[in-house]
PDB file with one MODEL, atoms N, CA, C and O in Angstrom:
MODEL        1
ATOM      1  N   UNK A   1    -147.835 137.279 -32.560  1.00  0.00           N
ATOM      2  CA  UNK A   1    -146.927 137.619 -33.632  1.00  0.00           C
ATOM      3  C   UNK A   1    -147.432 137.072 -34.962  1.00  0.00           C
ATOM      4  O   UNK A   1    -147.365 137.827 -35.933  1.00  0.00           O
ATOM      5  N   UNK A   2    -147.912 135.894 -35.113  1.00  0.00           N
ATOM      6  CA  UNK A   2    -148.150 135.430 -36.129  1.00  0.00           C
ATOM      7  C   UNK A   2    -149.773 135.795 -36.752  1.00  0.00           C
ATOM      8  O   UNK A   2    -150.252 135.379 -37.807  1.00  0.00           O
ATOM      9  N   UNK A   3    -150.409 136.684 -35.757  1.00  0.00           N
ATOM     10  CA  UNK A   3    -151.734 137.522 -36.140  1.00  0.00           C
ATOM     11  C   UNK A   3    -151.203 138.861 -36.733  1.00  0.00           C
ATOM     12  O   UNK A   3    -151.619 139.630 -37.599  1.00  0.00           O
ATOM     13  N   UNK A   4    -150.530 138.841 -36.227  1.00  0.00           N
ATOM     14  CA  UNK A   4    -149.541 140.368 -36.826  1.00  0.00           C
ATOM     15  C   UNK A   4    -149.068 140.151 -38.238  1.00  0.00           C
ATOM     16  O   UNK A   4    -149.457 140.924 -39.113  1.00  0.00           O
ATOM     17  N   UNK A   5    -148.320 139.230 -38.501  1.00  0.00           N
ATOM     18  CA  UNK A   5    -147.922 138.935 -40.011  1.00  0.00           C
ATOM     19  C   UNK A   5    -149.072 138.701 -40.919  1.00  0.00           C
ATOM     20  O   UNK A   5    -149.210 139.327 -41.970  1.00  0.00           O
ATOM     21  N   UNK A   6    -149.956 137.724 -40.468  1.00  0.00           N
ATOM     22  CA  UNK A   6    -151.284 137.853 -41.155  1.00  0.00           C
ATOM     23  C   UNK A   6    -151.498 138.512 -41.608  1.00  0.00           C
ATOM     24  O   UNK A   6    -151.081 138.549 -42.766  1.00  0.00           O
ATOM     25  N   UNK A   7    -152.426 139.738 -41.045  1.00  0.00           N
ATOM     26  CA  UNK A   7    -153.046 141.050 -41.412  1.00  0.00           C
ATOM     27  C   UNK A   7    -152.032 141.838 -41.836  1.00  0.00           C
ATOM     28  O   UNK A   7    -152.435 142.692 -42.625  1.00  0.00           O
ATOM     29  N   UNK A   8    -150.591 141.892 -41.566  1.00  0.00           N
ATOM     30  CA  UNK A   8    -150.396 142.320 -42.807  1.00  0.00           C
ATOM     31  C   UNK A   8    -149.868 142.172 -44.109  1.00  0.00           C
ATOM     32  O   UNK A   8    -149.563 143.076 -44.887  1.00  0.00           O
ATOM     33  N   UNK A   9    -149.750 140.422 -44.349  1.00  0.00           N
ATOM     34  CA  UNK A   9    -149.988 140.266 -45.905  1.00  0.00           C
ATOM     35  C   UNK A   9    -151.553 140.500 -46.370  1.00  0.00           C
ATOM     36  O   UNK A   9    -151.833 140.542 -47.568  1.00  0.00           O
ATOM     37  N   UNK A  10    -152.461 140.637 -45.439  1.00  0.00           N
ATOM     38  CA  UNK A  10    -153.650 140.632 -45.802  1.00  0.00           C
ATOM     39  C   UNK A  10    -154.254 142.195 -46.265  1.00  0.00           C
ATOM     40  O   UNK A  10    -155.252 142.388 -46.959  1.00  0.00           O
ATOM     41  N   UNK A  11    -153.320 143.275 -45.651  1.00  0.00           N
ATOM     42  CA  UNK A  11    -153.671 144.480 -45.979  1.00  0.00           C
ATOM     43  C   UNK A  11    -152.713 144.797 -47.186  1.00  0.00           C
ATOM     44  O   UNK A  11    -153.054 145.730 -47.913  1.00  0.00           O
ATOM     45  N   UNK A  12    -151.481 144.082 -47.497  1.00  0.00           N
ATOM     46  CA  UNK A  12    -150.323 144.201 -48.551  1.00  0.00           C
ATOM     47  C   UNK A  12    -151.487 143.728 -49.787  1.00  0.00           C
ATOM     48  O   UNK A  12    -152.008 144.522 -50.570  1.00  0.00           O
ATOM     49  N   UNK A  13    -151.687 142.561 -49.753  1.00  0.00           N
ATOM     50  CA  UNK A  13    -152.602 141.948 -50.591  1.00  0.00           C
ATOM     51  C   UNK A  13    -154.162 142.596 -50.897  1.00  0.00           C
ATOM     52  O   UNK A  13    -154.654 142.254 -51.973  1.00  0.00           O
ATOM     53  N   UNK A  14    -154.751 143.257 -50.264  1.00  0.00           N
ATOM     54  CA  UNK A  14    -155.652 144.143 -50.904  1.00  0.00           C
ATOM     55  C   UNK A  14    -155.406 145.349 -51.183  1.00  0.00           C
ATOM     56  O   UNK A  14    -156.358 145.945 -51.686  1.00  0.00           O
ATOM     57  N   UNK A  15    -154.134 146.139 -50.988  1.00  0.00           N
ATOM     58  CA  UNK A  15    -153.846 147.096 -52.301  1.00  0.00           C
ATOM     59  C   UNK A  15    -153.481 146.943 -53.626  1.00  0.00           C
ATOM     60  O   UNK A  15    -153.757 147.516 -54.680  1.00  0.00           O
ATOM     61  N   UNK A  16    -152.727 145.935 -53.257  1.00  0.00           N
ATOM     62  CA  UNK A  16    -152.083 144.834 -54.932  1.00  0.00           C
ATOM     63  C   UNK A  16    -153.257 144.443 -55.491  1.00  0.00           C
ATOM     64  O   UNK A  16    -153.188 143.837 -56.560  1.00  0.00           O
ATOM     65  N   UNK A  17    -154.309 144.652 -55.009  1.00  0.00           N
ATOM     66  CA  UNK A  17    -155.676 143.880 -55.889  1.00  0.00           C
ATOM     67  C   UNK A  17    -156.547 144.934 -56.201  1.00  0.00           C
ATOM     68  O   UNK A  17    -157.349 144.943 -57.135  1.00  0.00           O
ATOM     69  N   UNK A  18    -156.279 146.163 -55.060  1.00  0.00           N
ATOM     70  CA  UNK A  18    -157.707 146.986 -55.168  1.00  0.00           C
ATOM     71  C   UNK A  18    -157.306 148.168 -55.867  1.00  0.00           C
ATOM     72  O   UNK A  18    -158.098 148.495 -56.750  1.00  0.00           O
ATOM     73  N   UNK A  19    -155.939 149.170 -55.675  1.00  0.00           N
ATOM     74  CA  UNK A  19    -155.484 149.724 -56.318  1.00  0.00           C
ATOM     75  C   UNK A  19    -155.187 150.107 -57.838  1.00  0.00           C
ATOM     76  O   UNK A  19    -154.161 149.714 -58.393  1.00  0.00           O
ATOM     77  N   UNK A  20    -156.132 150.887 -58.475  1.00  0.00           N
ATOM     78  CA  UNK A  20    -156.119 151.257 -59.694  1.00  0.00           C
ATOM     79  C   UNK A  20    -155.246 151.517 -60.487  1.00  0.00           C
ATOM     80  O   UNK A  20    -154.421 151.904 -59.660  1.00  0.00           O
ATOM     81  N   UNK A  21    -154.466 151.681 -61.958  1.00  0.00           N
ATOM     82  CA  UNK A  21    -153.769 152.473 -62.480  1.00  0.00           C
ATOM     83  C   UNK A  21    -153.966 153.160 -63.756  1.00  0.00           C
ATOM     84  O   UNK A  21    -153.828 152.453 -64.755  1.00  0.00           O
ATOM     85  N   UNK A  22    -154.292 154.531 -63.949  1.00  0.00           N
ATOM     86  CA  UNK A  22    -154.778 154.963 -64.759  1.00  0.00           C
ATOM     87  C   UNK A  22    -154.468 155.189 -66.178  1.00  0.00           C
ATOM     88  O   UNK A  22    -153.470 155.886 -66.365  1.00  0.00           O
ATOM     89  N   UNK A  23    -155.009 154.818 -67.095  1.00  0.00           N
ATOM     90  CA  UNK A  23    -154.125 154.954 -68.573  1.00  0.00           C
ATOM     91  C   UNK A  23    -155.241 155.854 -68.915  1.00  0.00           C
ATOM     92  O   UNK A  23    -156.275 155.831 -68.248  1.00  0.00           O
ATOM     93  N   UNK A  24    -155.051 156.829 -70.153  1.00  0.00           N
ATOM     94  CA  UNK A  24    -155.534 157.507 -70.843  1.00  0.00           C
ATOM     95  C   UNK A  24    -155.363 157.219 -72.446  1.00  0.00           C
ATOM     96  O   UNK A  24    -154.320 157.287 -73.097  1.00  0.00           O
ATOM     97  N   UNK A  25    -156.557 156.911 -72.860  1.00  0.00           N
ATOM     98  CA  UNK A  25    -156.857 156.534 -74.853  1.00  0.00           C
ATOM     99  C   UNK A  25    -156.544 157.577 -75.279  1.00  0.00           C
ATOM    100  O   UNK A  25    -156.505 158.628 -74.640  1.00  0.00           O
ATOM    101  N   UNK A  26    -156.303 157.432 -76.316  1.00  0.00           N
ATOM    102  CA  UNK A  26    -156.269 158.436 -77.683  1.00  0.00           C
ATOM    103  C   UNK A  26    -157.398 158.592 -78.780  1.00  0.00           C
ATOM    104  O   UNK A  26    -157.331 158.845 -79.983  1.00  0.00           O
ATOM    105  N   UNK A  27    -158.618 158.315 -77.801  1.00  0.00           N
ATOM    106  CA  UNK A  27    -159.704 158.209 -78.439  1.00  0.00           C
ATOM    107  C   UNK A  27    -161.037 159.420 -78.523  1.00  0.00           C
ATOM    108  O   UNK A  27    -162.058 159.616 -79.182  1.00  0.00           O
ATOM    109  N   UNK A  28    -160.470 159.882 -77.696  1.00  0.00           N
ATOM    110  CA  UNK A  28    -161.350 161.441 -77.555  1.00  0.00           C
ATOM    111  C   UNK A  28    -161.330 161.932 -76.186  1.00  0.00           C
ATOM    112  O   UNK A  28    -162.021 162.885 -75.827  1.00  0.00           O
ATOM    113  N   UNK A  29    -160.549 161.292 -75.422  1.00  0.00           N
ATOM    114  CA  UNK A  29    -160.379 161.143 -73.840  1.00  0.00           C
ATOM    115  C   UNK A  29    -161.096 160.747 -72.907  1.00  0.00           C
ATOM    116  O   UNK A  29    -161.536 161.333 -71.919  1.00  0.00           O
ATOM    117  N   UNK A  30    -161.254 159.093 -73.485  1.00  0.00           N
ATOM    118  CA  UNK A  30    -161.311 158.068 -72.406  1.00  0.00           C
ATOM    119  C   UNK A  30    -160.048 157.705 -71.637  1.00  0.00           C
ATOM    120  O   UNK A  30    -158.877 157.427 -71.892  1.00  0.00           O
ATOM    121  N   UNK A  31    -160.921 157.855 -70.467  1.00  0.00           N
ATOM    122  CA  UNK A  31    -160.051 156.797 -68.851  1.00  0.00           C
ATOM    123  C   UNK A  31    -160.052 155.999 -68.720  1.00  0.00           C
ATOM    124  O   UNK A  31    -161.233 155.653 -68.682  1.00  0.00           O
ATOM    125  N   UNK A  32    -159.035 154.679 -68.487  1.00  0.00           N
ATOM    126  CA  UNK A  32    -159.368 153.555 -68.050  1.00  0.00           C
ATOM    127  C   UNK A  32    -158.373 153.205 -66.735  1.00  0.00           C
ATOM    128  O   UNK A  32    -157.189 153.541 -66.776  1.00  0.00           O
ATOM    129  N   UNK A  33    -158.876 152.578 -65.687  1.00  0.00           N
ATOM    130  CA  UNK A  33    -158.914 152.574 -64.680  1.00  0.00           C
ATOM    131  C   UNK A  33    -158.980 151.046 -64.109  1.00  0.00           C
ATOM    132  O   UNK A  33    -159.962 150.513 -63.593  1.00  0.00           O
ATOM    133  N   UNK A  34    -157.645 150.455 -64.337  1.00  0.00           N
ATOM    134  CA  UNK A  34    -157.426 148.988 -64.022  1.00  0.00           C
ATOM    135  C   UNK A  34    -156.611 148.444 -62.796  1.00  0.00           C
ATOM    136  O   UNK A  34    -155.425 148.610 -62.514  1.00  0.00           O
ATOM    137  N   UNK A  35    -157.572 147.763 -62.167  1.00  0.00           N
ATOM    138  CA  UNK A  35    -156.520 146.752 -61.223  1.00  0.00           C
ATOM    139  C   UNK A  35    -156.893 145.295 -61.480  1.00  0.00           C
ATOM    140  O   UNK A  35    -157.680 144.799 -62.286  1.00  0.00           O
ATOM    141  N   UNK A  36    -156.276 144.877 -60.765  1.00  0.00           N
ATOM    142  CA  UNK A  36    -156.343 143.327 -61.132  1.00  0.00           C
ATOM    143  C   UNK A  36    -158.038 142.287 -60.829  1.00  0.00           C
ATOM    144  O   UNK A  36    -158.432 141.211 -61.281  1.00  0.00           O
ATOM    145  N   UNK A  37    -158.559 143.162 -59.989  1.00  0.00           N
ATOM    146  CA  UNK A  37    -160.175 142.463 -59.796  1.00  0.00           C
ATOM    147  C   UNK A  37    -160.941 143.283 -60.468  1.00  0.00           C
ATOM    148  O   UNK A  37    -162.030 142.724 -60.600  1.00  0.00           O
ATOM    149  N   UNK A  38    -160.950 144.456 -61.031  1.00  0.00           N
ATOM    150  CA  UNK A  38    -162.419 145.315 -61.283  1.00  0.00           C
ATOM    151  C   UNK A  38    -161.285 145.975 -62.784  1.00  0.00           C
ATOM    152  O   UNK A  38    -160.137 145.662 -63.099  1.00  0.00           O
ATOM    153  N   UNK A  39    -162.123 146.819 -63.310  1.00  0.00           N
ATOM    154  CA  UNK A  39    -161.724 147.482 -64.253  1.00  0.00           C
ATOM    155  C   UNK A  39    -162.981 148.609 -64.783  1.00  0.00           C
ATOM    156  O   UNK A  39    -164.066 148.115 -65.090  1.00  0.00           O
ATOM    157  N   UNK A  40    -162.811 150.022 -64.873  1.00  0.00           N
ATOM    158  CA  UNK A  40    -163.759 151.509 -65.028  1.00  0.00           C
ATOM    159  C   UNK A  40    -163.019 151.867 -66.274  1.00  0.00           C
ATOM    160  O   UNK A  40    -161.807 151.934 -66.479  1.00  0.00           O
ATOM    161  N   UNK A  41    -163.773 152.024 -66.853  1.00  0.00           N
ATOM    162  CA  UNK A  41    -163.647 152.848 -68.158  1.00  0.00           C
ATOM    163  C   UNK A  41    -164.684 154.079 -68.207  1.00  0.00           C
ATOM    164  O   UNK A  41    -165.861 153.935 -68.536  1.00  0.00           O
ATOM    165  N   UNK A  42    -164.184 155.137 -67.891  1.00  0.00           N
ATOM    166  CA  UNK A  42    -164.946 156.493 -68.325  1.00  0.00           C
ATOM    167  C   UNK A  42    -164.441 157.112 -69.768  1.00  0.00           C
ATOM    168  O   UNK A  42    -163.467 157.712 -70.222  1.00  0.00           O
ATOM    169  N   UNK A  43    -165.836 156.541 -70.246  1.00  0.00           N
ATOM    170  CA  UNK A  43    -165.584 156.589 -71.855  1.00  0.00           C
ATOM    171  C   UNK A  43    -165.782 158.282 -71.946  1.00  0.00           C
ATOM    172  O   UNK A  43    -166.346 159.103 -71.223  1.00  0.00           O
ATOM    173  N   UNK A  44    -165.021 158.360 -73.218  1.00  0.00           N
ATOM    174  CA  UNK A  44    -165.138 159.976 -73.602  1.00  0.00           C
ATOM    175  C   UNK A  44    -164.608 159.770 -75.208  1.00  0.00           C
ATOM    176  O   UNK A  44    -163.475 160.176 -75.471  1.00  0.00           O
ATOM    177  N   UNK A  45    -165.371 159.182 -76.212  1.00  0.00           N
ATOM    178  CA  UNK A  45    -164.555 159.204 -77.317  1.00  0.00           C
ATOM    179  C   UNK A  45    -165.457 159.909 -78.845  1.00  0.00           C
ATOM    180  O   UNK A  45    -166.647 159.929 -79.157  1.00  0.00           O
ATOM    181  N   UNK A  46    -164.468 160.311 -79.370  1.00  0.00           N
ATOM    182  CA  UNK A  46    -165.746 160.671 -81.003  1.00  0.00           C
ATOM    183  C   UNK A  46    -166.245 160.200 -81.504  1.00  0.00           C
ATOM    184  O   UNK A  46    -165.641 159.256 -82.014  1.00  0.00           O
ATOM    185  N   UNK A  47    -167.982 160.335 -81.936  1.00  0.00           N
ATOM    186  CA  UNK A  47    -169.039 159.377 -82.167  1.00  0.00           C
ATOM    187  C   UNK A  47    -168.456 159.046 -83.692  1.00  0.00           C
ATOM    188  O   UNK A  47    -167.585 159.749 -84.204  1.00  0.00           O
ATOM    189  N   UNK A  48    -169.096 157.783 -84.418  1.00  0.00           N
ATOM    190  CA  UNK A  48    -168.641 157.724 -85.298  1.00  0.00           C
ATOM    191  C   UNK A  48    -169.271 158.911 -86.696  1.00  0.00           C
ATOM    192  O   UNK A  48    -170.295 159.586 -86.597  1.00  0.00           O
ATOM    193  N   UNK A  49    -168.544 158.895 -87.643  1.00  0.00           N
ATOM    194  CA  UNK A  49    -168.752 159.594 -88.807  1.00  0.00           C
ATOM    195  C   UNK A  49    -170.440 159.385 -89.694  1.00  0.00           C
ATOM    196  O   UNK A  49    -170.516 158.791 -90.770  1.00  0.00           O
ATOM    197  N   UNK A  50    -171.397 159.863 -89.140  1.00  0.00           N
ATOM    198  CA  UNK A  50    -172.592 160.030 -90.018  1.00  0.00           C
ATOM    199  C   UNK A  50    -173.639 160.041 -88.647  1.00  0.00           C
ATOM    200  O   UNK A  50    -174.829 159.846 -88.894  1.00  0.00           O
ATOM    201  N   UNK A  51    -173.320 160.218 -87.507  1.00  0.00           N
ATOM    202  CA  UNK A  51    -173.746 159.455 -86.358  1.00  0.00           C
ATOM    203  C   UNK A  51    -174.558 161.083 -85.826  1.00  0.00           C
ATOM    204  O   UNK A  51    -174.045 162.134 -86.208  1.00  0.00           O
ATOM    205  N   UNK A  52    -175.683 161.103 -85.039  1.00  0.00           N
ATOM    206  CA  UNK A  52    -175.930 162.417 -84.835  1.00  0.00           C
ATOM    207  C   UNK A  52    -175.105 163.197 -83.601  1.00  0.00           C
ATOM    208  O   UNK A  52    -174.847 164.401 -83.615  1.00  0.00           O
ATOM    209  N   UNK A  53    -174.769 162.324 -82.602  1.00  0.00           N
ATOM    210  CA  UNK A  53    -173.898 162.921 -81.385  1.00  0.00           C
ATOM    211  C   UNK A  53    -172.890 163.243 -81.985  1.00  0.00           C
ATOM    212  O   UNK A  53    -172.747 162.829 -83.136  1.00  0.00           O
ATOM    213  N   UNK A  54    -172.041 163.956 -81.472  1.00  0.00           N
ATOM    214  CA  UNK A  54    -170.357 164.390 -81.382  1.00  0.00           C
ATOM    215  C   UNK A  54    -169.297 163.595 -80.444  1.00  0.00           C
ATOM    216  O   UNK A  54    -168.089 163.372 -80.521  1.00  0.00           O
ATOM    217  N   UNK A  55    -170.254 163.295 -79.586  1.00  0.00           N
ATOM    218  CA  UNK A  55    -169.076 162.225 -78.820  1.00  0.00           C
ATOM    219  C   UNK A  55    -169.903 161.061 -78.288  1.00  0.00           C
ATOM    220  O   UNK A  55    -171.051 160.740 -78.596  1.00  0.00           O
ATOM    221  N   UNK A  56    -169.261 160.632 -77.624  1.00  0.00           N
ATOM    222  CA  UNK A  56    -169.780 158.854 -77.100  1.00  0.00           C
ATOM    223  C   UNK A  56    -169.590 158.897 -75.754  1.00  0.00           C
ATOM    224  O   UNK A  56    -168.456 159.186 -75.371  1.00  0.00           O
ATOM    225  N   UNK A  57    -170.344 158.699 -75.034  1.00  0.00           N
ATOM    226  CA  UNK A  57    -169.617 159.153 -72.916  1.00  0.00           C
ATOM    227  C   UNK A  57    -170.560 158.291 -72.348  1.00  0.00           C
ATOM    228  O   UNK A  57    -171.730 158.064 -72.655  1.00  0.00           O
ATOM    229  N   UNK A  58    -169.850 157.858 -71.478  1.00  0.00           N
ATOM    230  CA  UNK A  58    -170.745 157.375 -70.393  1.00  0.00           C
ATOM    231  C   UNK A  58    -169.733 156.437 -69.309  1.00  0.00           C
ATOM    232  O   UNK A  58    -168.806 157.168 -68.961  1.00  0.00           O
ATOM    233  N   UNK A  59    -169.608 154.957 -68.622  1.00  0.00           N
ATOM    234  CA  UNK A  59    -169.083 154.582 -67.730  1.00  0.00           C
ATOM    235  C   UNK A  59    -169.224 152.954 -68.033  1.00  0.00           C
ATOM    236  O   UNK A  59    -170.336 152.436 -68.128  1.00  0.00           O
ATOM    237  N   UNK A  60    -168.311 152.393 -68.139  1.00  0.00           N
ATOM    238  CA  UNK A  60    -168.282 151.161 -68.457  1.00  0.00           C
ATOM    239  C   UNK A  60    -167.505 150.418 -66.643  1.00  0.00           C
ATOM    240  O   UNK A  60    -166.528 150.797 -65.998  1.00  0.00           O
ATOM    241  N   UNK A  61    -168.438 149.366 -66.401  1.00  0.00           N
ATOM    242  CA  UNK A  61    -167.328 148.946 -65.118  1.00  0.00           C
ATOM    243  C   UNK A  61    -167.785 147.091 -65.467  1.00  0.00           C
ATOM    244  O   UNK A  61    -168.752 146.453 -65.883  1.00  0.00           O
ATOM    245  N   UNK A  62    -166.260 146.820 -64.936  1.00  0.00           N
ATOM    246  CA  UNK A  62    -165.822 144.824 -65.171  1.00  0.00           C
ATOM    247  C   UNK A  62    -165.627 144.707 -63.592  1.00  0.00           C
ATOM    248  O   UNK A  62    -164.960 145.394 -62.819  1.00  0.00           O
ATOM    249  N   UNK A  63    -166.526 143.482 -63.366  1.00  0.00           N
ATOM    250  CA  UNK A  63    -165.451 143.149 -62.032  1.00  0.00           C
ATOM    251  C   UNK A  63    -164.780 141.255 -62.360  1.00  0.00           C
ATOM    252  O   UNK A  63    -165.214 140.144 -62.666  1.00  0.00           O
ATOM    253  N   UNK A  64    -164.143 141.599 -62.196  1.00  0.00           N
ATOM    254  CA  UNK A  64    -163.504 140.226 -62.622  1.00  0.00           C
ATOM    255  C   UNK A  64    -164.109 139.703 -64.058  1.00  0.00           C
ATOM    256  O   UNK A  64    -164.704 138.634 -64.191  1.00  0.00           O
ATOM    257  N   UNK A  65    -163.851 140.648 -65.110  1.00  0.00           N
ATOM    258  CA  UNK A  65    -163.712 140.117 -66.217  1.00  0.00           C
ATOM    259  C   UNK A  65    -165.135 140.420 -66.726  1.00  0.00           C
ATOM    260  O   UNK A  65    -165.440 140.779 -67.863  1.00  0.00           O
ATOM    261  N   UNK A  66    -165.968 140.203 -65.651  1.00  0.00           N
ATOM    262  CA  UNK A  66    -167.550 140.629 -66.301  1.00  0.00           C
ATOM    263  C   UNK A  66    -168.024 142.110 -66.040  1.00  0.00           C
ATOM    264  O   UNK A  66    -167.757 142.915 -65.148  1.00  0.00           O
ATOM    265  N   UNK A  67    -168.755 142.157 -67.052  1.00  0.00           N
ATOM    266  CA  UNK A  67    -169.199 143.902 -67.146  1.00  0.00           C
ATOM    267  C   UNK A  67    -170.530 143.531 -66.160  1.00  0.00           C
ATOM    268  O   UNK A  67    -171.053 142.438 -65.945  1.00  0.00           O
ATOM    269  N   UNK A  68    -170.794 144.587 -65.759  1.00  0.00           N
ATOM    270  CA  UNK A  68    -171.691 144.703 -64.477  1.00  0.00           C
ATOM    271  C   UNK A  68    -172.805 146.284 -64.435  1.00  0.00           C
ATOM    272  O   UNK A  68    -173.855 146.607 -63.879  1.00  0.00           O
ATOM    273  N   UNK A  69    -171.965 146.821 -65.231  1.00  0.00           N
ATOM    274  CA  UNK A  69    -172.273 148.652 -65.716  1.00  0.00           C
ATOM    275  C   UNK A  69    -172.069 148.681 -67.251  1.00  0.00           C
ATOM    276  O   UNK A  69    -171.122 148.259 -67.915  1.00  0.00           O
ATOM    277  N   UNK A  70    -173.271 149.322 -67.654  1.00  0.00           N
ATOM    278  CA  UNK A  70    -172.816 149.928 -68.940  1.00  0.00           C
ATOM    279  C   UNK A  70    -173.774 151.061 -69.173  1.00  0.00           C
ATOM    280  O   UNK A  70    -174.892 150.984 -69.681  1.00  0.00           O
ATOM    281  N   UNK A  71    -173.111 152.201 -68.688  1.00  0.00           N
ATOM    282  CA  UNK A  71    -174.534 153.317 -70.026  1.00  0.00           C
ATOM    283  C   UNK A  71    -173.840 154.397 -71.033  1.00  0.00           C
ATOM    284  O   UNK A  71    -174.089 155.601 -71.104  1.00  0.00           O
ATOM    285  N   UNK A  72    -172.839 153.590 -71.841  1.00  0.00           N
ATOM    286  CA  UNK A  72    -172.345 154.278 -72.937  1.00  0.00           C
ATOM    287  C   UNK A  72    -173.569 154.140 -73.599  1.00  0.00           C
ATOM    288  O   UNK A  72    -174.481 153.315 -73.532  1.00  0.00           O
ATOM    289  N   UNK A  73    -173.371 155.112 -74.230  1.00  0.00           N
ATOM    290  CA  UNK A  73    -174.594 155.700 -75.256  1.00  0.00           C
ATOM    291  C   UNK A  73    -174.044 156.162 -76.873  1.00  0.00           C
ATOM    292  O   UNK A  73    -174.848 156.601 -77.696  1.00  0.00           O
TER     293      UNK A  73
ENDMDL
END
């Protein structure tokens, strides 16, 4: 019984951690994609004003606070 309760605060406790929730910027339509250990940003925003691209894209990822990915461009 008490292996039973275990596993499942242990499976309660890695959705509460691993489980994403998605917000959307107002920036040209970037995603960001947060839970409490990792964090994805699929950038999509307008390059700045004199700049030769039109937009800015690429994939930003944090895992616990540190970036680990980056090929915004």
């Amino acid at each position: 019984m008490k292996g039973k309760a275990i596993i499942g605060i242990s499976i309660l406790l890695a959705i509460i951690l691993l489980i994403p929730i998605p917000m959307r910027l107002k920036d040209g339509g970037t995603v960001v994609y947060n839970a409490i250990l990792y964090r994805v940003e699929d950038v999509h925003r307008l390059a700045p004003v004199g700049s030769e691209q039109e937009y800015i894209e690429g994939t930003i990822v944090k895992l616990l606070g540190i970036e680990v990915f980056n090929n915004v461009e």
